[in-house]
Amino acid sequence: MSDDNDKKPKIEPGTGHTLQSFLVGEHVYLRTVQEGDEKWAASWRQGFIRRSVSATESWIEDDLKDEDELLLLIVRKRDDRVVGSLKRDSWKHSTWYSGYIDPLFGEQGDHWLGEAYCLALQWTVDEQHGVIASVERVGADKPIILEKLASIGCRISSTFRESHRVGDTFIDWHFVHYLNKDWVKTLGDPFEDEKPRSGTGEPRPVIAPVQVDGDKLPLNAVRVGPRVYLRPLQKADAAKLVEWSRRETEPFWSSGRDVVTQTAVERWFEKLGEDEPQAWVRFAVCLRENDEFIGAVGVDGIDYDHRCGESESEFHNVEYRSKGYGTEAKHLLFDYAFNTLGLHSLQSWVMYSNTRSAAALRKQGYKDVGIEPWLVRRAGAFENFGTYELLADEWRAMPRATVEEAGDLAG
Ligand SMILES: CC(C)(COP(=O)(O)OP(=O)(O)OC[C@H]1O[C@@H](n2cnc3c(N)ncnc32)[C@H](O)[C@@H]1OP(=O)(O)O)[C@@H](O)C(=O)NCCC(=O)NCCS
């Protein structure tokens, strides 16, 4: 590497930004990674673990080119020192940025990260005509970053309570969105759309796991409820899932019905069990009376640092929807997520038109915490998602149904 570096023209410190005509702010500029950046690895390499210079050098040489996400370094203008980074992630027409700034720079670093977010959001939305761009996680302890984002017209769309760990306390974190003003003119302001609702909106007593005689325990069960039990998904479940997916009756709760192949589902189920620790814990929901596999519940995107994750559920067999099985299975999942995985909070995202899923969440104790605007295409426009959250302590404080009551409450 040193040979190549010797051939490169030497750039006077503090002049790096003059080599680019955009993504340059008042104090920082953004550029992609280049050889030599490994020397500041601790300041910009994202992830739970801080990496060494040598490990980062090989990562830049060998692995970075295979990464799908764009990684932009935040570079201080006055001396070209790398101080942080932004990762860009995209899905459909939405773009998300997640940033890291070396915490040793203190408040100064917050100013730089705020400026970097603004550069990236304005570039994506105003210059590249993106529909919407967002910043995924800004802790409530970062007013400088929030003010900077507000100064360009960003809005907080969701506030997840106690989902951001700082030391041994949990504080709120905000999801912040930057909408394309031209699209707002055409489609109206999604923040003014009313969230449609169904169901009672009332939380019900928790249907807790039941004790089962050891000889009658369902095979491979991890939690057993009055009517259903959870067990790890296995390759053989894929065929059933595919069979039910072909009989799906409701196109509204996702972006239309999907065609799924058995091999892809088999691979997915096998892969779910490979990570250690698992980033996506997903269980089959089976009937106790005959072991039939009727759906799945899980926690995706588990963040063991902030001790949170996104809960998800899907009853593939349409006959078993709207009968309380989803709620019973979710309480078994909560017991696993909070008491076995040690999570502190669970988040959930639900499409506005999927009022049943939102009603089920409210029934399970989740609180409405905001909106994720324009996430999917819908009838010549975009549809919003509602955001929801359940804290472990809130769930623990909910009344428990007796075993006798649980049968009635489940429905
Ligand atoms: C979402 C799902 C897991 C919920 O489980 P479930 O067992 O059906 O839910 P429950 O029966 O416990 O609760 C349903 C709630 O919605 C209401 N509801 C029932 N049918 C409804 C319908 N067709 N439309 C709107 N609301 C309905 C019920 O009244 C109940 O609320 P309430 O008890 O406060 O009145 C399940 O319906 C499902 O798999 N749906 C398809 C996949 C899906 O939408 N997954 C979630 C993606 S975010």
Short mmCIF file of C-alpha atoms and ligand atoms in Angstrom, two decimals:
data_model
loop_
_atom_site.label_atom_id
_atom_site.label_comp_id
_atom_site.label_asym_id
_atom_site.label_seq_id
_atom_site.Cartn_x
_atom_site.Cartn_y
_atom_site.Cartn_z
CA MET A 1 0.00 0.00 0.00
CA SER A 2 2.82 2.40 0.83
CA ASP A 3 4.20 2.15 -2.77
CA ASP A 4 0.87 3.27 -4.22
CA ASN A 5 0.59 6.05 -1.69
CA ASP A 6 4.01 7.32 -2.68
CA LYS A 7 2.80 7.74 -6.26
CA LYS A 8 -0.25 9.78 -5.22
CA PRO A 9 0.03 13.58 -5.42
CA LYS A 10 0.44 15.01 -1.93
CA ILE A 11 -2.51 17.13 -0.83
CA GLU A 12 -1.85 19.96 1.59
CA PRO A 13 -3.84 19.36 4.81
CA GLY A 14 -7.00 21.47 4.81
CA THR A 15 -7.41 21.58 1.03
CA GLY A 16 -9.11 18.22 0.45
CA HIS A 17 -12.55 19.81 0.12
CA THR A 18 -11.38 21.95 -2.80
CA LEU A 19 -11.17 18.74 -4.85
CA GLN A 20 -14.96 18.34 -4.82
CA SER A 21 -17.81 20.60 -5.90
CA PHE A 22 -20.58 19.16 -3.72
CA LEU A 23 -21.17 17.55 -0.31
CA VAL A 24 -19.05 20.30 1.18
CA GLY A 25 -20.35 22.20 4.21
CA GLU A 26 -19.07 24.94 6.47
CA HIS A 27 -16.96 22.71 8.73
CA VAL A 28 -17.01 19.24 7.18
CA TYR A 29 -17.27 17.53 3.81
CA LEU A 30 -18.31 14.04 2.80
CA ARG A 31 -16.34 11.64 0.63
CA THR A 32 -15.98 7.90 0.09
CA VAL A 33 -13.33 5.79 1.83
CA GLN A 34 -9.82 5.71 0.41
CA GLU A 35 -6.59 3.96 1.29
CA GLY A 36 -4.98 5.53 4.32
CA ASP A 37 -8.28 6.23 6.11
CA GLU A 38 -7.62 3.21 8.32
CA LYS A 39 -5.44 5.34 10.55
CA TRP A 40 -8.61 7.03 11.90
CA ALA A 41 -10.60 3.79 12.14
CA ALA A 42 -11.70 4.38 15.74
CA SER A 43 -13.30 7.67 14.69
CA TRP A 44 -15.43 6.43 11.79
CA ARG A 45 -15.82 2.64 11.63
CA GLN A 46 -19.43 1.94 12.61
CA GLY A 47 -20.44 -1.04 14.76
CA PHE A 48 -20.50 -2.16 18.34
CA ILE A 49 -16.82 -3.17 18.34
CA ARG A 50 -14.00 -0.62 17.83
CA ARG A 51 -11.62 -1.98 15.15
CA SER A 52 -7.86 -1.71 14.91
CA VAL A 53 -5.98 0.12 12.18
CA SER A 54 -4.63 -3.13 10.69
CA ALA A 55 -8.05 -4.85 10.65
CA THR A 56 -9.56 -1.78 8.99
CA GLU A 57 -6.77 -1.66 6.41
CA SER A 58 -7.58 -5.20 5.25
CA TRP A 59 -11.32 -4.46 5.39
CA ILE A 60 -10.86 -1.45 3.07
CA GLU A 61 -8.75 -3.57 0.69
CA ASP A 62 -10.83 -6.75 0.71
CA ASP A 63 -14.41 -6.26 1.89
CA LEU A 64 -15.52 -2.68 1.43
CA LYS A 65 -15.98 -3.08 -2.32
CA ASP A 66 -18.55 -5.85 -1.70
CA GLU A 67 -20.70 -3.76 0.66
CA ASP A 68 -24.08 -2.80 -0.80
CA GLU A 69 -24.55 0.29 1.31
CA LEU A 70 -22.82 3.55 0.51
CA LEU A 71 -20.39 4.65 3.20
CA LEU A 72 -19.46 8.33 3.32
CA LEU A 73 -16.75 9.63 5.58
CA ILE A 74 -17.23 12.89 7.47
CA VAL A 75 -13.99 14.83 7.05
CA ARG A 76 -13.03 17.98 8.95
CA LYS A 77 -12.30 20.72 6.44
CA ARG A 78 -9.57 22.53 8.31
CA ASP A 79 -7.13 19.59 8.36
CA ASP A 80 -8.78 16.74 6.38
CA ARG A 81 -9.03 14.55 9.45
CA VAL A 82 -11.75 11.90 9.29
CA VAL A 83 -14.07 12.38 12.28
CA GLY A 84 -17.05 10.12 11.53
CA SER A 85 -19.13 8.43 8.86
CA LEU A 86 -22.62 8.10 7.37
CA LYS A 87 -24.10 4.87 6.07
CA ARG A 88 -26.80 5.07 3.43
CA ASP A 89 -29.48 2.43 3.13
CA SER A 90 -32.34 2.45 0.60
CA TRP A 91 -35.60 0.60 0.12
CA LYS A 92 -38.04 1.35 -2.72
CA HIS A 93 -38.05 5.19 -2.92
CA SER A 94 -36.84 5.84 0.66
CA THR A 95 -33.30 6.50 1.86
CA TRP A 96 -32.03 6.27 5.43
CA TYR A 97 -28.82 7.59 6.88
CA SER A 98 -27.23 6.36 10.06
CA GLY A 99 -24.29 8.32 11.34
CA TYR A 100 -21.38 7.86 13.70
CA ILE A 101 -19.11 10.57 15.03
CA ASP A 102 -16.16 9.96 17.31
CA PRO A 103 -17.68 10.65 20.76
CA LEU A 104 -14.31 11.97 21.97
CA PHE A 105 -15.03 15.20 20.04
CA GLY A 106 -17.96 15.91 22.38
CA GLU A 107 -20.37 18.71 21.38
CA GLN A 108 -18.17 19.76 18.48
CA GLY A 109 -18.74 16.33 17.00
CA ASP A 110 -22.51 16.79 17.29
CA HIS A 111 -22.25 19.98 15.21
CA TRP A 112 -20.28 18.10 12.55
CA LEU A 113 -22.64 15.13 12.49
CA GLY A 114 -25.66 17.48 12.23
CA GLU A 115 -24.01 19.28 9.34
CA ALA A 116 -23.13 15.98 7.64
CA TYR A 117 -26.74 14.74 7.90
CA CYS A 118 -28.01 18.00 6.37
CA LEU A 119 -25.55 17.75 3.46
CA ALA A 120 -26.57 14.15 2.77
CA LEU A 121 -30.34 14.71 3.10
CA GLN A 122 -30.35 17.81 0.88
CA TRP A 123 -28.19 16.05 -1.70
CA THR A 124 -30.50 13.00 -1.78
CA VAL A 125 -33.81 14.87 -1.80
CA ASP A 126 -33.24 18.34 -3.30
CA GLU A 127 -30.49 17.53 -5.80
CA GLN A 128 -31.21 13.91 -6.70
CA HIS A 129 -35.01 14.45 -6.54
CA GLY A 130 -35.48 11.74 -3.93
CA VAL A 131 -38.98 11.48 -2.49
CA ILE A 132 -37.95 11.19 1.15
CA ALA A 133 -34.78 10.72 3.19
CA SER A 134 -34.45 10.08 6.89
CA VAL A 135 -32.10 9.89 9.81
CA GLU A 136 -32.70 6.63 11.60
CA ARG A 137 -31.76 7.32 15.17
CA VAL A 138 -31.06 10.56 17.00
CA GLY A 139 -30.90 10.23 20.76
CA ALA A 140 -32.88 12.78 22.81
CA ASP A 141 -29.54 13.76 24.39
CA LYS A 142 -28.43 15.29 21.06
CA PRO A 143 -30.25 18.67 20.85
CA ILE A 144 -27.53 20.15 18.65
CA ILE A 145 -28.14 17.53 15.95
CA LEU A 146 -31.94 17.87 16.24
CA GLU A 147 -31.76 21.67 15.95
CA LYS A 148 -29.50 21.44 12.92
CA LEU A 149 -31.92 19.02 11.22
CA ALA A 150 -34.92 21.22 12.09
CA SER A 151 -33.13 24.22 10.52
CA ILE A 152 -33.43 22.66 7.05
CA GLY A 153 -37.08 21.63 7.54
CA CYS A 154 -36.70 18.07 8.90
CA ARG A 155 -39.44 16.83 11.20
CA ILE A 156 -39.48 14.26 13.97
CA SER A 157 -41.85 11.55 12.80
CA SER A 158 -41.61 9.04 15.67
CA THR A 159 -40.26 9.16 19.19
CA PHE A 160 -39.43 5.74 20.58
CA ARG A 161 -39.36 6.00 24.35
CA GLU A 162 -36.46 4.52 26.30
CA SER A 163 -35.01 2.75 23.28
CA HIS A 164 -31.58 4.34 23.22
CA ARG A 165 -29.11 3.15 25.83
CA VAL A 166 -26.65 5.66 27.23
CA GLY A 167 -24.56 4.01 29.93
CA ASP A 168 -27.03 2.28 32.22
CA THR A 169 -30.06 4.43 31.37
CA PHE A 170 -32.46 4.30 28.47
CA ILE A 171 -33.52 7.54 26.80
CA ASP A 172 -35.85 8.40 23.89
CA TRP A 173 -34.70 8.26 20.33
CA HIS A 174 -36.16 10.13 17.39
CA PHE A 175 -36.74 9.18 13.79
CA VAL A 176 -36.34 12.29 11.61
CA HIS A 177 -37.63 12.78 8.06
CA TYR A 178 -36.85 15.17 5.24
CA LEU A 179 -39.58 15.26 2.60
CA ASN A 180 -39.28 16.50 -0.95
CA LYS A 181 -41.18 19.82 -1.04
CA ASP A 182 -42.37 19.27 -4.64
CA TRP A 183 -43.90 15.91 -3.71
CA VAL A 184 -45.59 17.52 -0.69
CA LYS A 185 -47.09 20.14 -3.04
CA THR A 186 -48.47 17.35 -5.25
CA LEU A 187 -49.55 14.82 -2.63
CA GLY A 188 -50.20 16.91 0.48
CA ASP A 189 -48.51 16.66 3.85
CA PRO A 190 -48.49 13.05 5.13
CA PHE A 191 -48.15 14.31 8.72
CA GLU A 192 -51.71 15.64 8.38
CA ASP A 193 -53.20 12.29 7.25
CA GLU A 194 -55.41 10.71 9.84
CA LYS A 195 -54.28 7.29 11.13
CA PRO A 196 -57.21 4.92 10.44
CA ARG A 197 -58.20 2.73 13.39
CA SER A 198 -60.23 -0.38 14.08
CA GLY A 199 -60.78 -2.52 17.17
CA THR A 200 -61.36 -1.35 20.72
CA GLY A 201 -57.91 0.15 21.24
CA GLU A 202 -58.00 -1.39 24.72
CA PRO A 203 -55.05 -3.42 26.07
CA ARG A 204 -56.19 -6.79 27.47
CA PRO A 205 -54.63 -8.88 30.24
CA VAL A 206 -51.51 -10.75 29.18
CA ILE A 207 -52.04 -14.35 28.10
CA ALA A 208 -48.99 -15.74 29.87
CA PRO A 209 -47.17 -19.02 29.14
CA VAL A 210 -48.69 -22.05 30.85
CA GLN A 211 -47.00 -24.87 32.76
CA VAL A 212 -47.23 -28.17 30.91
CA ASP A 213 -46.61 -31.62 32.26
CA GLY A 214 -43.10 -32.54 31.07
CA ASP A 215 -44.38 -35.66 29.28
CA LYS A 216 -46.87 -33.60 27.27
CA LEU A 217 -44.50 -30.84 26.19
CA PRO A 218 -44.77 -30.22 22.43
CA LEU A 219 -41.61 -31.21 20.57
CA ASN A 220 -38.95 -28.49 20.50
CA ALA A 221 -41.28 -25.91 22.11
CA VAL A 222 -39.71 -22.75 23.59
CA ARG A 223 -42.94 -21.24 25.03
CA VAL A 224 -46.36 -22.83 25.47
CA GLY A 225 -49.66 -20.90 25.74
CA PRO A 226 -53.25 -22.08 26.28
CA ARG A 227 -53.89 -22.77 22.57
CA VAL A 228 -50.56 -22.34 20.74
CA TYR A 229 -46.86 -22.88 21.28
CA LEU A 230 -43.70 -21.44 19.73
CA ARG A 231 -40.85 -23.53 18.34
CA PRO A 232 -37.91 -22.68 16.03
CA LEU A 233 -38.82 -22.64 12.34
CA GLN A 234 -37.45 -25.58 10.39
CA LYS A 235 -36.81 -26.33 6.73
CA ALA A 236 -39.93 -28.51 6.50
CA ASP A 237 -42.17 -25.51 7.41
CA ALA A 238 -41.33 -23.84 4.10
CA ALA A 239 -43.67 -26.04 2.06
CA LYS A 240 -46.64 -25.13 4.27
CA LEU A 241 -45.82 -21.43 4.10
CA VAL A 242 -45.63 -21.55 0.29
CA GLU A 243 -48.91 -23.47 0.11
CA TRP A 244 -50.69 -20.81 2.22
CA SER A 245 -49.04 -17.89 0.41
CA ARG A 246 -50.70 -19.08 -2.81
CA ARG A 247 -54.07 -18.89 -1.08
CA GLU A 248 -53.57 -15.39 0.41
CA THR A 249 -56.88 -13.53 0.27
CA GLU A 250 -55.83 -10.05 1.39
CA PRO A 251 -53.61 -7.93 -0.85
CA PHE A 252 -53.82 -4.80 1.36
CA TRP A 253 -51.54 -5.50 4.31
CA SER A 254 -48.34 -5.51 2.28
CA SER A 255 -47.39 -4.04 -1.10
CA GLY A 256 -49.66 -6.52 -2.82
CA ARG A 257 -49.41 -10.30 -2.61
CA ASP A 258 -46.02 -11.84 -3.18
CA VAL A 259 -45.01 -14.98 -5.05
CA VAL A 260 -42.62 -17.03 -2.95
CA THR A 261 -40.54 -20.05 -3.85
CA GLN A 262 -39.95 -22.99 -1.55
CA THR A 263 -36.17 -23.02 -1.96
CA ALA A 264 -35.93 -19.32 -1.09
CA VAL A 265 -38.04 -19.82 2.07
CA GLU A 266 -36.05 -22.94 3.03
CA ARG A 267 -32.79 -20.98 2.70
CA TRP A 268 -34.25 -18.10 4.69
CA PHE A 269 -35.33 -20.39 7.57
CA GLU A 270 -31.92 -22.11 7.64
CA LYS A 271 -30.12 -18.76 7.61
CA LEU A 272 -32.21 -17.39 10.50
CA GLY A 273 -30.57 -19.84 12.86
CA GLU A 274 -27.00 -19.22 11.74
CA ASP A 275 -26.13 -15.93 13.50
CA GLU A 276 -24.76 -16.04 17.00
CA PRO A 277 -26.31 -14.07 18.63
CA GLN A 278 -29.32 -14.03 16.34
CA ALA A 279 -30.25 -10.68 14.78
CA TRP A 280 -33.66 -12.06 13.78
CA VAL A 281 -35.37 -14.48 16.14
CA ARG A 282 -38.41 -16.03 14.45
CA PHE A 283 -40.62 -18.83 15.72
CA ALA A 284 -43.25 -21.06 14.17
CA VAL A 285 -46.65 -20.72 15.88
CA CYS A 286 -48.25 -24.17 16.19
CA LEU A 287 -51.59 -25.36 17.50
CA ARG A 288 -51.29 -27.39 20.69
CA GLU A 289 -54.20 -29.65 19.71
CA ASN A 290 -52.57 -31.06 16.54
CA ASP A 291 -49.12 -29.38 16.12
CA GLU A 292 -50.28 -27.64 12.92
CA PHE A 293 -47.99 -24.77 11.90
CA ILE A 294 -50.32 -21.75 11.42
CA GLY A 295 -48.08 -18.68 11.48
CA ALA A 296 -44.86 -17.09 12.68
CA VAL A 297 -43.82 -14.39 15.14
CA GLY A 298 -40.42 -12.86 15.59
CA VAL A 299 -38.13 -10.02 16.55
CA ASP A 300 -36.08 -8.62 13.69
CA GLY A 301 -33.13 -6.18 13.67
CA ILE A 302 -32.20 -7.01 17.26
CA ASP A 303 -29.86 -4.41 18.65
CA TYR A 304 -28.13 -5.97 21.64
CA ASP A 305 -26.44 -2.63 22.38
CA HIS A 306 -29.65 -0.62 22.80
CA ARG A 307 -31.55 -3.81 23.77
CA CYS A 308 -34.38 -3.28 21.32
CA GLY A 309 -35.79 -4.87 18.15
CA GLU A 310 -38.73 -4.86 15.75
CA SER A 311 -41.50 -7.35 16.43
CA GLU A 312 -43.31 -9.00 13.54
CA SER A 313 -46.10 -11.52 13.06
CA GLU A 314 -47.79 -13.26 10.20
CA PHE A 315 -50.49 -15.90 10.21
CA HIS A 316 -50.09 -17.57 6.86
CA ASN A 317 -53.25 -19.59 7.26
CA VAL A 318 -56.00 -16.96 6.83
CA GLU A 319 -58.47 -19.12 8.80
CA TYR A 320 -56.52 -18.32 11.96
CA ARG A 321 -56.58 -14.51 11.69
CA SER A 322 -58.87 -12.25 13.80
CA LYS A 323 -59.38 -15.02 16.40
CA GLY A 324 -56.85 -13.92 18.98
CA TYR A 325 -54.16 -16.47 18.03
CA GLY A 326 -51.87 -13.63 16.95
CA THR A 327 -52.19 -11.94 20.33
CA GLU A 328 -51.61 -15.16 22.27
CA ALA A 329 -48.50 -15.93 20.21
CA LYS A 330 -47.17 -12.39 20.62
CA HIS A 331 -47.36 -12.59 24.41
CA LEU A 332 -45.31 -15.79 24.28
CA LEU A 333 -42.84 -13.93 22.08
CA PHE A 334 -42.71 -10.98 24.53
CA ASP A 335 -41.96 -13.38 27.34
CA TYR A 336 -39.03 -14.71 25.30
CA ALA A 337 -37.86 -11.26 24.10
CA PHE A 338 -37.97 -9.55 27.51
CA ASN A 339 -37.19 -12.44 29.86
CA THR A 340 -34.79 -14.57 27.78
CA LEU A 341 -33.17 -12.12 25.33
CA GLY A 342 -33.25 -9.33 27.94
CA LEU A 343 -34.62 -6.70 25.55
CA HIS A 344 -35.83 -3.41 27.00
CA SER A 345 -38.26 -2.39 24.23
CA LEU A 346 -39.93 -3.58 21.04
CA GLN A 347 -40.88 -1.41 18.08
CA SER A 348 -43.36 -2.08 15.32
CA TRP A 349 -44.22 -0.54 11.92
CA VAL A 350 -47.68 -1.10 10.40
CA MET A 351 -49.09 0.10 7.10
CA TYR A 352 -52.00 2.53 7.66
CA SER A 353 -54.50 0.32 5.81
CA ASN A 354 -53.61 -2.70 7.96
CA THR A 355 -55.90 -1.56 10.76
CA ARG A 356 -56.25 -5.11 12.15
CA SER A 357 -52.53 -5.41 12.80
CA ALA A 358 -52.50 -1.99 14.53
CA ALA A 359 -55.57 -2.95 16.60
CA ALA A 360 -53.86 -6.19 17.62
CA LEU A 361 -50.77 -4.24 18.74
CA ARG A 362 -52.89 -1.87 20.88
CA LYS A 363 -54.65 -4.90 22.34
CA GLN A 364 -51.22 -6.34 23.26
CA GLY A 365 -50.18 -3.15 25.10
CA TYR A 366 -48.22 -1.23 22.43
CA LYS A 367 -48.49 2.58 22.36
CA ASP A 368 -48.75 4.70 19.20
CA VAL A 369 -45.50 6.65 18.89
CA GLY A 370 -45.72 8.28 15.46
CA ILE A 371 -45.65 7.87 11.73
CA GLU A 372 -43.24 6.67 9.07
CA PRO A 373 -44.43 8.71 6.09
CA TRP A 374 -44.69 7.53 2.48
CA LEU A 375 -43.04 4.16 2.91
CA VAL A 376 -44.80 2.21 0.16
CA ARG A 377 -46.48 2.95 -3.16
CA ARG A 378 -50.24 3.15 -3.10
CA ALA A 379 -52.84 4.23 -5.69
CA GLY A 380 -50.78 6.86 -7.48
CA ALA A 381 -49.32 8.10 -4.21
CA PHE A 382 -47.60 6.67 -1.15
CA GLU A 383 -48.91 5.13 2.02
CA ASN A 384 -47.78 5.90 5.55
CA PHE A 385 -46.94 3.42 8.25
CA GLY A 386 -47.85 3.92 11.89
CA THR A 387 -45.13 3.32 14.49
CA TYR A 388 -45.72 1.54 17.82
CA GLU A 389 -43.72 0.60 20.85
CA LEU A 390 -43.93 -1.68 23.88
CA LEU A 391 -41.56 -1.37 26.83
CA ALA A 392 -40.63 -4.44 28.85
CA ASP A 393 -41.63 -2.71 32.10
CA GLU A 394 -45.02 -1.69 30.69
CA TRP A 395 -45.65 -5.27 29.60
CA ARG A 396 -44.58 -6.63 33.01
CA ALA A 397 -47.00 -4.22 34.72
CA MET A 398 -50.01 -5.34 32.65
CA PRO A 399 -52.55 -7.57 34.41
CA ARG A 400 -52.22 -11.33 33.74
CA ALA A 401 -55.16 -13.42 32.59
CA THR A 402 -55.86 -16.54 34.63
CA VAL A 403 -55.49 -19.83 32.75
CA GLU A 404 -59.30 -20.18 32.75
CA GLU A 405 -59.79 -16.62 31.46
CA ALA A 406 -57.10 -16.93 28.82
CA GLY A 407 -59.25 -19.07 26.53
CA ASP A 408 -62.00 -16.39 26.40
CA LEU A 409 -59.58 -13.46 26.30
CA ALA A 410 -57.61 -14.97 23.46
CA GLY A 411 -60.66 -14.52 21.23
C1 LIG B 1 -51.81 -9.14 12.22
C2 LIG B 1 -52.12 -10.47 12.84
C3 LIG B 1 -50.83 -11.16 13.23
C4 LIG B 1 -52.95 -10.18 14.12
O1 LIG B 1 -53.26 -11.38 14.78
P1 LIG B 1 -54.79 -11.74 15.05
O2 LIG B 1 -54.83 -13.02 15.75
O3 LIG B 1 -55.54 -11.66 13.76
O4 LIG B 1 -55.24 -10.51 16.01
P2 LIG B 1 -56.34 -10.52 17.15
O5 LIG B 1 -57.49 -11.38 16.75
O6 LIG B 1 -55.71 -10.81 18.46
O7 LIG B 1 -56.78 -8.97 17.19
C5 LIG B 1 -57.30 -8.33 16.05
C6 LIG B 1 -57.82 -6.95 16.39
O8 LIG B 1 -58.22 -6.34 15.14
C7 LIG B 1 -59.63 -6.19 15.07
N1 LIG B 1 -60.03 -6.82 13.80
C8 LIG B 1 -60.38 -8.11 13.55
N2 LIG B 1 -60.64 -8.29 12.25
C9 LIG B 1 -60.43 -7.11 11.66
C10 LIG B 1 -60.51 -6.67 10.30
N3 LIG B 1 -60.85 -7.52 9.32
N4 LIG B 1 -60.22 -5.37 10.04
C11 LIG B 1 -59.88 -4.52 11.01
N5 LIG B 1 -59.77 -4.88 12.31
C12 LIG B 1 -60.06 -6.16 12.63
C13 LIG B 1 -60.20 -6.99 16.22
O9 LIG B 1 -61.40 -6.37 16.64
C14 LIG B 1 -59.07 -6.96 17.25
O10 LIG B 1 -59.05 -5.76 18.01
P3 LIG B 1 -59.95 -5.61 19.37
O11 LIG B 1 -59.92 -6.93 20.06
O12 LIG B 1 -59.30 -4.50 20.15
O13 LIG B 1 -61.33 -5.23 18.93
C15 LIG B 1 -52.93 -11.41 11.87
O14 LIG B 1 -54.21 -10.85 11.63
C16 LIG B 1 -52.22 -11.61 10.54
O15 LIG B 1 -51.40 -12.51 10.39
N6 LIG B 1 -52.53 -10.76 9.53
C17 LIG B 1 -51.87 -10.85 8.21
C18 LIG B 1 -50.40 -10.54 8.29
C19 LIG B 1 -50.14 -9.18 8.89
O16 LIG B 1 -50.88 -8.22 8.72
N7 LIG B 1 -49.01 -9.09 9.61
C20 LIG B 1 -48.59 -7.87 10.28
C21 LIG B 1 -47.88 -7.02 9.35
S1 LIG B 1 -47.49 -5.48 10.11
#
